[in-house]
PDB file of C-alpha atoms and ligand atoms in Angstrom:
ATOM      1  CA  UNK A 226      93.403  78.245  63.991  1.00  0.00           C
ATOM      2  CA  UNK A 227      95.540  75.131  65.489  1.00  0.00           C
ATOM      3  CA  UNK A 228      94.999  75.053  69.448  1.00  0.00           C
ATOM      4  CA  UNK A 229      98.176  72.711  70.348  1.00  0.00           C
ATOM      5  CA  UNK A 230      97.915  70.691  73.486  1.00  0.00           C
ATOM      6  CA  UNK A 231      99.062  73.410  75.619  1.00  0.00           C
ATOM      7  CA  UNK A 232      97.495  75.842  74.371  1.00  0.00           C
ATOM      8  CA  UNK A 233     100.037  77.759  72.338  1.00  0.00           C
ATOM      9  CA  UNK A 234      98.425  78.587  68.899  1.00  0.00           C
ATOM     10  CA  UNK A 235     100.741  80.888  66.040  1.00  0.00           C
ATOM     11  CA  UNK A 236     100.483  84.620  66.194  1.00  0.00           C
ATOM     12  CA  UNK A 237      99.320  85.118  63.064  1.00  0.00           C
ATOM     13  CA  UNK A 238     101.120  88.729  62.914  1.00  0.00           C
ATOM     14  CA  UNK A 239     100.841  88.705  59.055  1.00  0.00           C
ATOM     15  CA  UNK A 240      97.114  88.634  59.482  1.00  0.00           C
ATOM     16  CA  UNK A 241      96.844  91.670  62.188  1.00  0.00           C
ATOM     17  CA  UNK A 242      94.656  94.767  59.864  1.00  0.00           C
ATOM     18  CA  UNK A 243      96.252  98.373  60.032  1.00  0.00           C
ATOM     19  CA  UNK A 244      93.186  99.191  62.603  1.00  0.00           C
ATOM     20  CA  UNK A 245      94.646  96.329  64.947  1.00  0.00           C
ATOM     21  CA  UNK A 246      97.952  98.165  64.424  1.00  0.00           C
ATOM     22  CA  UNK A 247      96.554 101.721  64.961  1.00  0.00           C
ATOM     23  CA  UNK A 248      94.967 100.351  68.593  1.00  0.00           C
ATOM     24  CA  UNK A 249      98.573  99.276  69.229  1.00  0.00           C
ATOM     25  CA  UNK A 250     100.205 102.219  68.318  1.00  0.00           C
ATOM     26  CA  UNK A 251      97.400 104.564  70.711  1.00  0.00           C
ATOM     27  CA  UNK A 252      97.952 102.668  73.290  1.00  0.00           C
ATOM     28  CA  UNK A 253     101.505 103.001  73.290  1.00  0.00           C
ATOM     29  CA  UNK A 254     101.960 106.690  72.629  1.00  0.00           C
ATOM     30  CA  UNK A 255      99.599 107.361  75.365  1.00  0.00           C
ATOM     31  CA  UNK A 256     101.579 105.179  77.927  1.00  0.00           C
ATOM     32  CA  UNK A 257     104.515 106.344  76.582  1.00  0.00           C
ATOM     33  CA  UNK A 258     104.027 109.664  77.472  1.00  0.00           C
ATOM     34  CA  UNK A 259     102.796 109.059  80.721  1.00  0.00           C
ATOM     35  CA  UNK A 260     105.244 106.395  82.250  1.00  0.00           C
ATOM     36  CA  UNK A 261     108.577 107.998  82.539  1.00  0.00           C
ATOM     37  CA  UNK A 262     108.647 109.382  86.119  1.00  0.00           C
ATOM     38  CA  UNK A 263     106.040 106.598  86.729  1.00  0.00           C
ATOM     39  CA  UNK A 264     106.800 103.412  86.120  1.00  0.00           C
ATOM     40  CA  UNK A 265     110.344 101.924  87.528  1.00  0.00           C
ATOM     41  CA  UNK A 266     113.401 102.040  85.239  1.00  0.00           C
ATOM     42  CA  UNK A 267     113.411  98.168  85.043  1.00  0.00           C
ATOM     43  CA  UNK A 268     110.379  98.701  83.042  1.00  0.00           C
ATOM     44  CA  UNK A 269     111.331 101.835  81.254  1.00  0.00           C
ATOM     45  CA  UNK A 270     115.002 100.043  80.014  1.00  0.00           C
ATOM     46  CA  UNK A 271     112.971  96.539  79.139  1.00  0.00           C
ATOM     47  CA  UNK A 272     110.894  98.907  76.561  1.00  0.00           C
ATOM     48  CA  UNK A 273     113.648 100.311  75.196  1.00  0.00           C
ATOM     49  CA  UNK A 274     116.232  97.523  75.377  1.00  0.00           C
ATOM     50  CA  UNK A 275     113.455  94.820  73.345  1.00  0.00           C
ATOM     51  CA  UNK A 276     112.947  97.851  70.629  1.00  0.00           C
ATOM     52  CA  UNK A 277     109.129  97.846  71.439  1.00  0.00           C
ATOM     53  CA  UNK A 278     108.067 100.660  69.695  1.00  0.00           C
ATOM     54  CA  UNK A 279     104.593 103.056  68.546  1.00  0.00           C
ATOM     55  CA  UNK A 280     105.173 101.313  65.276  1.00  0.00           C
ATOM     56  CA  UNK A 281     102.711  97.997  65.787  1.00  0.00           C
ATOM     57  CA  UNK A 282     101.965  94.584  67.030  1.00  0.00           C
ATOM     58  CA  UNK A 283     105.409  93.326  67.802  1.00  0.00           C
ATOM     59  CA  UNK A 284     105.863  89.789  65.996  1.00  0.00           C
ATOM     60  CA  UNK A 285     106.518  87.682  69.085  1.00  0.00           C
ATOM     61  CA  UNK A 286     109.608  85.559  67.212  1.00  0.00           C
ATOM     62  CA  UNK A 287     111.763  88.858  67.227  1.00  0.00           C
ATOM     63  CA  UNK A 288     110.488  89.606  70.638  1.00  0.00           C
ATOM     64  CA  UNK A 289     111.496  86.171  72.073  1.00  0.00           C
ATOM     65  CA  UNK A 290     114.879  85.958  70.092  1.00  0.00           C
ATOM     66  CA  UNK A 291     115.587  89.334  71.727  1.00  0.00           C
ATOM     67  CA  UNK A 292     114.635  88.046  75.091  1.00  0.00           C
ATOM     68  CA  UNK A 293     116.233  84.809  74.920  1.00  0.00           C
ATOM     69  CA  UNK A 294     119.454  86.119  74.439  1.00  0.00           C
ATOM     70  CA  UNK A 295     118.915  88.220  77.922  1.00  0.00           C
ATOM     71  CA  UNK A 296     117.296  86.240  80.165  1.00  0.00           C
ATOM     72  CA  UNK A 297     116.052  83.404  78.333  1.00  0.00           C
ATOM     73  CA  UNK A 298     112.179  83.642  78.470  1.00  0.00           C
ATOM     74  CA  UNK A 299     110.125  83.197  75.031  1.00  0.00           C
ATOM     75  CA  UNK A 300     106.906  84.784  74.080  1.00  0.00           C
ATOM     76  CA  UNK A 301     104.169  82.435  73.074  1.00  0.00           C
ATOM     77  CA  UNK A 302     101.105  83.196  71.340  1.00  0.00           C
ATOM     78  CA  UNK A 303      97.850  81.763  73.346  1.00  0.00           C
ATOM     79  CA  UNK A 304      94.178  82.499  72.222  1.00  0.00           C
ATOM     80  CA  UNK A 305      93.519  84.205  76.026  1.00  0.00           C
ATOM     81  CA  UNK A 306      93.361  82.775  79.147  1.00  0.00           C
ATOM     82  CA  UNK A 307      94.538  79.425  79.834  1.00  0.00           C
ATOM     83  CA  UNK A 308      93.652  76.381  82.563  1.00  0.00           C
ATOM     84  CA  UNK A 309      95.731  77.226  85.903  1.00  0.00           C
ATOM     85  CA  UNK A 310      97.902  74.422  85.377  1.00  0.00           C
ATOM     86  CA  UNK A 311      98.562  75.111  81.734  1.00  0.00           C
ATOM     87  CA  UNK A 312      99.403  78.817  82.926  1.00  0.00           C
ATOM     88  CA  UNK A 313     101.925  77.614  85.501  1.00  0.00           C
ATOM     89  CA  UNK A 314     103.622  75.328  83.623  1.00  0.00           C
ATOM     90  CA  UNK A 315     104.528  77.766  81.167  1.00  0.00           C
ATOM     91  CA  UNK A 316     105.920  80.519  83.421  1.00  0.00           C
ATOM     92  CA  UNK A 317     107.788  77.310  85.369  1.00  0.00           C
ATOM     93  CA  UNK A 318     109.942  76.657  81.574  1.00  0.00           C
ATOM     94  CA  UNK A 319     110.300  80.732  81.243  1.00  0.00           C
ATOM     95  CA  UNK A 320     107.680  81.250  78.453  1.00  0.00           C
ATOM     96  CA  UNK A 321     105.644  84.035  78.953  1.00  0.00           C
ATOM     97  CA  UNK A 322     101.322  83.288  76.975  1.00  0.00           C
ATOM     98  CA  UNK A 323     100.259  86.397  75.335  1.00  0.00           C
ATOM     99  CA  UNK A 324      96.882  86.788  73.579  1.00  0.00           C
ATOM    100  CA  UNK A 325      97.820  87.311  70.328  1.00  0.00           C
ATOM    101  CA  UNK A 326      94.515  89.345  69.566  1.00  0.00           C
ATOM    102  CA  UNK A 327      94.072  92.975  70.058  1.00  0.00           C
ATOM    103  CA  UNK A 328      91.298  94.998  71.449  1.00  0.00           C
ATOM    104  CA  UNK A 329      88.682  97.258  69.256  1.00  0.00           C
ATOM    105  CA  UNK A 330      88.875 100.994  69.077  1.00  0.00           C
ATOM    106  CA  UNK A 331      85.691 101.261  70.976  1.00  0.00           C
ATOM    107  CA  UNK A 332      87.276  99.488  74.316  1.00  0.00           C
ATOM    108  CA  UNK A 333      90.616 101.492  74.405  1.00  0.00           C
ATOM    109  CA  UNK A 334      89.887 101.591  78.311  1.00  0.00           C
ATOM    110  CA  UNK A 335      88.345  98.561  79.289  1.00  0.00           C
ATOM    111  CA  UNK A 336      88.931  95.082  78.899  1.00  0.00           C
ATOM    112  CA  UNK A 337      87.460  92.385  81.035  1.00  0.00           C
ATOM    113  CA  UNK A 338      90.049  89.316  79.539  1.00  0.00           C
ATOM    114  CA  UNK A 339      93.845  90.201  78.595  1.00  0.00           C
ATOM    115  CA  UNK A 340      94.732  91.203  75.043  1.00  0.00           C
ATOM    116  CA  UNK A 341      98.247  91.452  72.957  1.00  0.00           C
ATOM    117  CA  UNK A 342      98.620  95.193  74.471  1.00  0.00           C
ATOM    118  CA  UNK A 343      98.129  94.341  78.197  1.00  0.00           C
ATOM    119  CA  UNK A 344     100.560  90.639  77.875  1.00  0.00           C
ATOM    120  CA  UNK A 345     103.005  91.995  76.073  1.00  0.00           C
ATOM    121  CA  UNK A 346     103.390  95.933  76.674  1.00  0.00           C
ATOM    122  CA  UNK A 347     102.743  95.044  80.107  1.00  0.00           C
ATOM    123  CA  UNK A 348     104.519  91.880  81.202  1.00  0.00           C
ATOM    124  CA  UNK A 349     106.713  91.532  78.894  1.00  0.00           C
ATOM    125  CA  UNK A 350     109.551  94.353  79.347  1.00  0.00           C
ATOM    126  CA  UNK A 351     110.346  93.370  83.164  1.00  0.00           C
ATOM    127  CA  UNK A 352     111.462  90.130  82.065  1.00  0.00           C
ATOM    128  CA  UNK A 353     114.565  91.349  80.654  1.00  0.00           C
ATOM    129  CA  UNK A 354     115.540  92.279  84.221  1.00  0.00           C
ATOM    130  CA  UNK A 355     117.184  88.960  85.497  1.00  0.00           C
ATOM    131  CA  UNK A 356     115.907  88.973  89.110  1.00  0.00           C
ATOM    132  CA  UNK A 357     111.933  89.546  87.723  1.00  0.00           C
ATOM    133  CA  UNK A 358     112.532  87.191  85.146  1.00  0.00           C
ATOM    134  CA  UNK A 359     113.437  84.381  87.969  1.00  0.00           C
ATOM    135  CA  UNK A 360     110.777  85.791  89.838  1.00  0.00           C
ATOM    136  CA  UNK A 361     108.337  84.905  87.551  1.00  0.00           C
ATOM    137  CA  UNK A 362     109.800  81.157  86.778  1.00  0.00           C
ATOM    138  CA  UNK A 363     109.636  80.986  90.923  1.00  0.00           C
ATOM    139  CA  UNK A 364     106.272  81.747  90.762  1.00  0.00           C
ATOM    140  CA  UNK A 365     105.388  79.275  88.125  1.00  0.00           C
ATOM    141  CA  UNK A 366     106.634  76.932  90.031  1.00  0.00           C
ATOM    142  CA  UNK A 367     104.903  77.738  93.061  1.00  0.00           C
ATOM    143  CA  UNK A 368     101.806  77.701  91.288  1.00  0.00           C
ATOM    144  CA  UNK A 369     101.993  73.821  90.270  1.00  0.00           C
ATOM    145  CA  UNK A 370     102.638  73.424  93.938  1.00  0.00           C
ATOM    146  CA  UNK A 371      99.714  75.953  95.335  1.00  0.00           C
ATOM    147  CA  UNK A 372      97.057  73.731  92.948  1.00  0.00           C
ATOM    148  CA  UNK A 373      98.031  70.663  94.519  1.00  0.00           C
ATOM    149  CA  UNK A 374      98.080  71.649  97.691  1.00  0.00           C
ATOM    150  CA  UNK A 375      94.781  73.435  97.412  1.00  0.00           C
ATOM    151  CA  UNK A 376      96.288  76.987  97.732  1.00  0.00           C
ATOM    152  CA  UNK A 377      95.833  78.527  94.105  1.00  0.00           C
ATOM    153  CA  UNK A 378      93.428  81.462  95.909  1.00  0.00           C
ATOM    154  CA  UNK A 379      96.278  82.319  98.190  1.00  0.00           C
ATOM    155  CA  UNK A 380      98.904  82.609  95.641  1.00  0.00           C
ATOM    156  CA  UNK A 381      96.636  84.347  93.082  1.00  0.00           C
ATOM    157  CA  UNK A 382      96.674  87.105  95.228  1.00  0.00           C
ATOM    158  CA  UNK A 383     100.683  87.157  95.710  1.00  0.00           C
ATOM    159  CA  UNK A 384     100.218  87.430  91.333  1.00  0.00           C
ATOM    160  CA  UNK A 385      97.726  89.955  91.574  1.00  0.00           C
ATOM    161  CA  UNK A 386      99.089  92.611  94.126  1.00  0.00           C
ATOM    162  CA  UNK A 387     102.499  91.982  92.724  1.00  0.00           C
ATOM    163  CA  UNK A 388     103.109  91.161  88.754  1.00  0.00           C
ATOM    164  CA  UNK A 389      99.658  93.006  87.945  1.00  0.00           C
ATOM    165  CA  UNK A 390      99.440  95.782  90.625  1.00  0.00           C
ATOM    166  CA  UNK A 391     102.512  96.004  92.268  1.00  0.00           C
ATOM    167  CA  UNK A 392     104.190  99.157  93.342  1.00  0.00           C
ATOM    168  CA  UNK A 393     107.879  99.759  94.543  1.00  0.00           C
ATOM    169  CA  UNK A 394     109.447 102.078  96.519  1.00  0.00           C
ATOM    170  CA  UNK A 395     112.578 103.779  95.702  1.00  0.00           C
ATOM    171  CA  UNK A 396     114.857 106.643  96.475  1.00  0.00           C
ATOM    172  CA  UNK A 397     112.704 108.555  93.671  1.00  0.00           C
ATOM    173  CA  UNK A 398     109.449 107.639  95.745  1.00  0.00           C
ATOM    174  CA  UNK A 399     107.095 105.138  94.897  1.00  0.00           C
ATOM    175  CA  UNK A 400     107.099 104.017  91.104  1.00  0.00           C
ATOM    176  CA  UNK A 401     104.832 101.406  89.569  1.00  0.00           C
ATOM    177  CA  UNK A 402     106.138  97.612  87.853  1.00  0.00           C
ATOM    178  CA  UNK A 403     102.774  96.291  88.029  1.00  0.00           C
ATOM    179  CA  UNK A 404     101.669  94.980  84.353  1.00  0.00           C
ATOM    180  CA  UNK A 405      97.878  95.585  85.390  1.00  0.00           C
ATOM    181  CA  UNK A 406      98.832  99.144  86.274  1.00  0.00           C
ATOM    182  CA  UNK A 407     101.662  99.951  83.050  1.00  0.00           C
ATOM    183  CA  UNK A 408      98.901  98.831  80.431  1.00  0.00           C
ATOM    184  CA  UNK A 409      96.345 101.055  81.770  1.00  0.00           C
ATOM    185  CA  UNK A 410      95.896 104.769  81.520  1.00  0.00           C
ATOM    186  CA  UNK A 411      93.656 105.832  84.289  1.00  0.00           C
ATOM    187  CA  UNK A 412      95.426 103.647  86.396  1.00  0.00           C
ATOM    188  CA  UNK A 413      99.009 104.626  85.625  1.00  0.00           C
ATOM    189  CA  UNK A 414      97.703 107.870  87.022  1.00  0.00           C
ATOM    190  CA  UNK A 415      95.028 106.626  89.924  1.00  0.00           C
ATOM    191  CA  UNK A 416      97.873 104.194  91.707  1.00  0.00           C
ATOM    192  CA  UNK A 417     100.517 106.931  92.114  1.00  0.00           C
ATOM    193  CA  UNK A 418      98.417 110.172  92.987  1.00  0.00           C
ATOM    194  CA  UNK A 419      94.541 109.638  94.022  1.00  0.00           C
ATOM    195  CA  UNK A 420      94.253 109.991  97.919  1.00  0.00           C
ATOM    196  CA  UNK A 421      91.700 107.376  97.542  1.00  0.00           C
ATOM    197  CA  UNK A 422      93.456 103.792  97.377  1.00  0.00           C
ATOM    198  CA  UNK A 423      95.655 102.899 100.478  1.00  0.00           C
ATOM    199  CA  UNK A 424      99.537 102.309 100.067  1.00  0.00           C
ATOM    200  CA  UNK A 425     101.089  99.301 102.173  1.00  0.00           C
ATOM    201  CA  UNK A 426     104.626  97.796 102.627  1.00  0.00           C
ATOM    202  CA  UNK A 427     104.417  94.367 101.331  1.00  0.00           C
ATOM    203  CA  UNK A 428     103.701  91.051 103.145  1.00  0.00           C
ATOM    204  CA  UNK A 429     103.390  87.773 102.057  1.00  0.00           C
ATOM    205  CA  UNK A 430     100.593  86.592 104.104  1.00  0.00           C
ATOM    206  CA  UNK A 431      98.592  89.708 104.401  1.00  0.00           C
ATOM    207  CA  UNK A 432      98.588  90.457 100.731  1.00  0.00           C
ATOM    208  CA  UNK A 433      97.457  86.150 100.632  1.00  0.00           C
ATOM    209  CA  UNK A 434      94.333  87.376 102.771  1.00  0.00           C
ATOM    210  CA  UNK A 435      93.576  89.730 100.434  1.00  0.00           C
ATOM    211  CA  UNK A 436      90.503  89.783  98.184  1.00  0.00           C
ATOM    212  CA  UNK A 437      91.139  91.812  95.246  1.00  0.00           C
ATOM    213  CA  UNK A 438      89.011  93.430  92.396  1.00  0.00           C
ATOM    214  CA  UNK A 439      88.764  92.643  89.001  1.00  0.00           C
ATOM    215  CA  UNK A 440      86.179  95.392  87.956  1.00  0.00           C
ATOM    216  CA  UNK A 441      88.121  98.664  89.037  1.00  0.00           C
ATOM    217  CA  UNK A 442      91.261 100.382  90.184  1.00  0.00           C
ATOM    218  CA  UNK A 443      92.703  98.322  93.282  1.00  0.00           C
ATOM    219  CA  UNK A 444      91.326  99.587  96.517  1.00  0.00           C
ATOM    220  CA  UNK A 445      94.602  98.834  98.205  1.00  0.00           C
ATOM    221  CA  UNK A 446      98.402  98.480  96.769  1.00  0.00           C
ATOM    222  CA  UNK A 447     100.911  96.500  98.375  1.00  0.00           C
ATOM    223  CA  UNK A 448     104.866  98.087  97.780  1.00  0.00           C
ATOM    224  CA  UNK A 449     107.926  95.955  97.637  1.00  0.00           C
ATOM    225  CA  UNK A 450     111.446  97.099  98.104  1.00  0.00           C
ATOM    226  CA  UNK A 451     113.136  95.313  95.196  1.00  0.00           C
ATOM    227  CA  UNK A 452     112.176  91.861  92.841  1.00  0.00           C
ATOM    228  CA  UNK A 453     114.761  90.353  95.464  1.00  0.00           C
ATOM    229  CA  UNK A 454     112.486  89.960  97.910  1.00  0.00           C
ATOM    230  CA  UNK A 455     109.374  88.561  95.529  1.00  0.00           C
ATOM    231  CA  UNK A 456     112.079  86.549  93.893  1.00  0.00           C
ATOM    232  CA  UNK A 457     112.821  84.677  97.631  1.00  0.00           C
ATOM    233  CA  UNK A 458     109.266  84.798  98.805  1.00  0.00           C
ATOM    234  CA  UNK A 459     108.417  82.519  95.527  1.00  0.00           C
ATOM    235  CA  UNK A 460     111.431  79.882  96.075  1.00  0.00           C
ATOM    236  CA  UNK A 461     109.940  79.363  99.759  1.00  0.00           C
ATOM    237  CA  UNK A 462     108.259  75.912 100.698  1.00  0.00           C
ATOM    238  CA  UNK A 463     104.535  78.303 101.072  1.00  0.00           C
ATOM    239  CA  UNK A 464     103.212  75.441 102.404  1.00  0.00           C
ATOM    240  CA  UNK A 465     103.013  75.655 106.085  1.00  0.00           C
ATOM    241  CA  UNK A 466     102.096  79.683 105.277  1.00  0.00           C
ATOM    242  CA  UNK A 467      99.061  78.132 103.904  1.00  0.00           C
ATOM    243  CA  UNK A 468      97.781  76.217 106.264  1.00  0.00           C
ATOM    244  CA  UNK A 469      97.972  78.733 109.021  1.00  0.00           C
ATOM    245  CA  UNK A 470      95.629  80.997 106.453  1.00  0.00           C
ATOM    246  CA  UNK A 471      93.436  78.192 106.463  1.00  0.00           C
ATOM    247  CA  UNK A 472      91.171  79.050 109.356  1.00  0.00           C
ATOM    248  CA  UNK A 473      91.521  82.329 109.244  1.00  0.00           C
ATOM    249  CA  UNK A 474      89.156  85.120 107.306  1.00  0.00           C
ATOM    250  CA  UNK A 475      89.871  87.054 104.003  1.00  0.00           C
ATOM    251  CA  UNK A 476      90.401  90.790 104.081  1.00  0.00           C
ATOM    252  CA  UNK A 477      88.055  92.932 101.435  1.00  0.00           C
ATOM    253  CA  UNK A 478      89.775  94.546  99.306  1.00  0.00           C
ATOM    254  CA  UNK A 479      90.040  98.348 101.470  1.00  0.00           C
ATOM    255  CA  UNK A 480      91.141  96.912 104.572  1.00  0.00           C
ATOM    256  CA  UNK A 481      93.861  97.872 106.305  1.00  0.00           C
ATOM    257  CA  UNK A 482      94.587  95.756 109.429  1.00  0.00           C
ATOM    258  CA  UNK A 483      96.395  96.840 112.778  1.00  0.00           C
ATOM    259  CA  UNK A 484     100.111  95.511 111.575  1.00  0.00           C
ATOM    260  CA  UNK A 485     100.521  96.967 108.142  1.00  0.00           C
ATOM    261  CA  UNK A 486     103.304  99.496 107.339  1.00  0.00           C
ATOM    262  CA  UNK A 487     101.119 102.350 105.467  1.00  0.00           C
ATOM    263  CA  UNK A 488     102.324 104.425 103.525  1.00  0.00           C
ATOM    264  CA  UNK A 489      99.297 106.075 102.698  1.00  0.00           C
ATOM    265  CA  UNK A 490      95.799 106.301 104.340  1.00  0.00           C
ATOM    266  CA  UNK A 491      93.321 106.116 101.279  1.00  0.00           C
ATOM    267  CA  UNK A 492      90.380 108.515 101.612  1.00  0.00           C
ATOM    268  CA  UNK A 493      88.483 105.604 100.328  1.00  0.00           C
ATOM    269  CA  UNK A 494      86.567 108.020  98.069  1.00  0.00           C
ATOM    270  CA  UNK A 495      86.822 106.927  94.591  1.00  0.00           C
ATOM    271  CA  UNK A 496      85.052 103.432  95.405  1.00  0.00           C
ATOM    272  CA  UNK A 497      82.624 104.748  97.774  1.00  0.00           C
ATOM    273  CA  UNK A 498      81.280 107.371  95.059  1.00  0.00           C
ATOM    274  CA  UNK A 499      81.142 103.744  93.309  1.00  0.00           C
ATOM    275  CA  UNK A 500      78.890 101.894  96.027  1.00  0.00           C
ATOM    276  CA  UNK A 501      76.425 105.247  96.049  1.00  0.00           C
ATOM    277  CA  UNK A 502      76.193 105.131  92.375  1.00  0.00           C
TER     278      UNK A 502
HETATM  279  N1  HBI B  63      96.078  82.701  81.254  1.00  0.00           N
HETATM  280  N2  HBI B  63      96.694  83.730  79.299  1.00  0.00           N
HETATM  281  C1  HBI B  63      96.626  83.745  80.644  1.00  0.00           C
HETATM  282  N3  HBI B  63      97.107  84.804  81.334  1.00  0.00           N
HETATM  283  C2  HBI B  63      97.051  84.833  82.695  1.00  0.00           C
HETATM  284  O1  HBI B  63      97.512  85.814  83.309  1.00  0.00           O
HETATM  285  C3  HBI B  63      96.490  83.732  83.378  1.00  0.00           C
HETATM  286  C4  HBI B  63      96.000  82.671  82.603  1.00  0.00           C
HETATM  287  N4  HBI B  63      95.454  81.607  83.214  1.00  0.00           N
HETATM  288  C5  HBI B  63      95.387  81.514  84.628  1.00  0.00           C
HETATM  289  C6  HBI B  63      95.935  82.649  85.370  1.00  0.00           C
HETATM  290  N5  HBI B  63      96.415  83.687  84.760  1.00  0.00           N
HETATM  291  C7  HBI B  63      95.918  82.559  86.873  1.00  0.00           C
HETATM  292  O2  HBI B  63      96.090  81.222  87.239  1.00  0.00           O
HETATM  293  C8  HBI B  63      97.043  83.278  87.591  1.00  0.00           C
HETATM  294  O3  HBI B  63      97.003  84.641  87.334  1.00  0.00           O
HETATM  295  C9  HBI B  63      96.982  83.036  89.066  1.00  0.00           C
HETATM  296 FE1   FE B  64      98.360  90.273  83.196  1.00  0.00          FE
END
């Protein structure tokens, strides 16, 4: 396997074994099933409208020639995660890294680093919808900025509790984009109707103060209105937002702090059945 300099290898689809297809097609029929009602139509139509289907691995040329001709982002094939910098300057010239490998029937519900199901079934549909898709080459941008201004934690978090586990509200109630959530099956359902995690309107530097978990459902998710607003927030000079975070102290992850908008109270349950455990 070639690793070119920034770190875009081939897909290799020809060499993906019916099992590798099989975990695909799982995955998808059970999200499938489970999103509509769910997950926001911009999600729903970017499924549908890119022809991503139960049948397999989708070969990332026919992907990207699809999505070029809408909003002109390309697929690339990486071998997982990437350098920061490497990341950012791929979302900044609209080309979305995918792992290109695909997990093992034995971790169908766990996975601690991104595979070809989470990039691509996940991120992948939303940027057919023009204002996400800008959104994301906003943030790309951003992020060269954020690592040389020393920021990268703070804007993480803006990634996290938005492109992974964002929610939005709409006249249909609250409905989930996040990529983190749409990939995941417990989560799909844990997000929208536990009593455990709290709901809170979005805000730039609260959700910047926010610790977040990698090891579990989110303790806390932060709703937008519409990509609009995400899609301003990113084109923003951040920098002066920064350094007034400097001096001041992280939230945990559960925290809700006198200011939010809630939307829902979490019981706090689920993760403190965790902590006794
Ligand atoms: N690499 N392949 C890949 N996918 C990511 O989501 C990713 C990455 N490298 C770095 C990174 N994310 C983080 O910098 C951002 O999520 C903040
Ligand atoms: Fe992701």
């Amino acid at each position: 396997m070639t690793v070119r300099d920034d770190y875009t290898i081939d897909q290799g689809w020809d060499a993906y074994t019916a099992e590798d297809h099989a975990v695909w097609r799982t995955l998808f029929q059970r999200q499938a099933k489970l999103l509509p009602g769910r997950a926001t139509p911009a999600f729903l139509d970017g499924l549908d409208d890119l022809s991503m289907a139960a049948d397999g691995i989708p070969d990332f040329r026919r992907l990207s020639d699809a999505l070029g001709r809408r909003t002109g982002w390309e697929i690339v094939a990486v071998p997982g995660l990437v350098p920061d910098a490497v990341f950012f300057e791929h979302l900044a010239n609209r080309r979305f890294p995918a792992a290109n490998w695909v997990r093992k029937p034995e971790e169908m519900d766990y996975l601690e680093e991104p595979d070809v199901f989470h990039d691509v079934f996940g991120h992948v549909p939303l940027l057919i919808n023009p204002v996400f898709a800008d959104y994301m080459e906003a943030y790309g941008k951003a992020g060269l900025a954020a690592l040389d201004q020393g920021a990268l934690h703070h804007l993480a978090r803006l990634y996290w509790y938005t492109v992974e586990f964002g929610l939005i509200e709409t006249l249909q109630g609250l409905q989930i984009y996040g990529a983190g959530i749409v990939s995941s099956k417990g989560e799909s359902i844990f997000c929208l109707d536990d009593p455990s995690p709290n709901r809170v309107g979005f805000d730039l530097a609260r959700v910047m103060q926010t610790r977040y978990r990698i090891d579990d459902y989110q303790e806390t998710y932060f709703v937008v209105d519409s990509f609009e607003t995400l899609f301003e927030i990113a084109g923003r000079d951040l920098s002066a937002l920064y350094r007034g975070l400097a001096g001041k102290p992280d939230y945990r992850p559960g925290d809700l702090v006198p200011a939010d908008r809630i939307l829902t109270r979490g019981t706090g349950v689920y993760h403190a059945a965790k902590r006794a455990a």
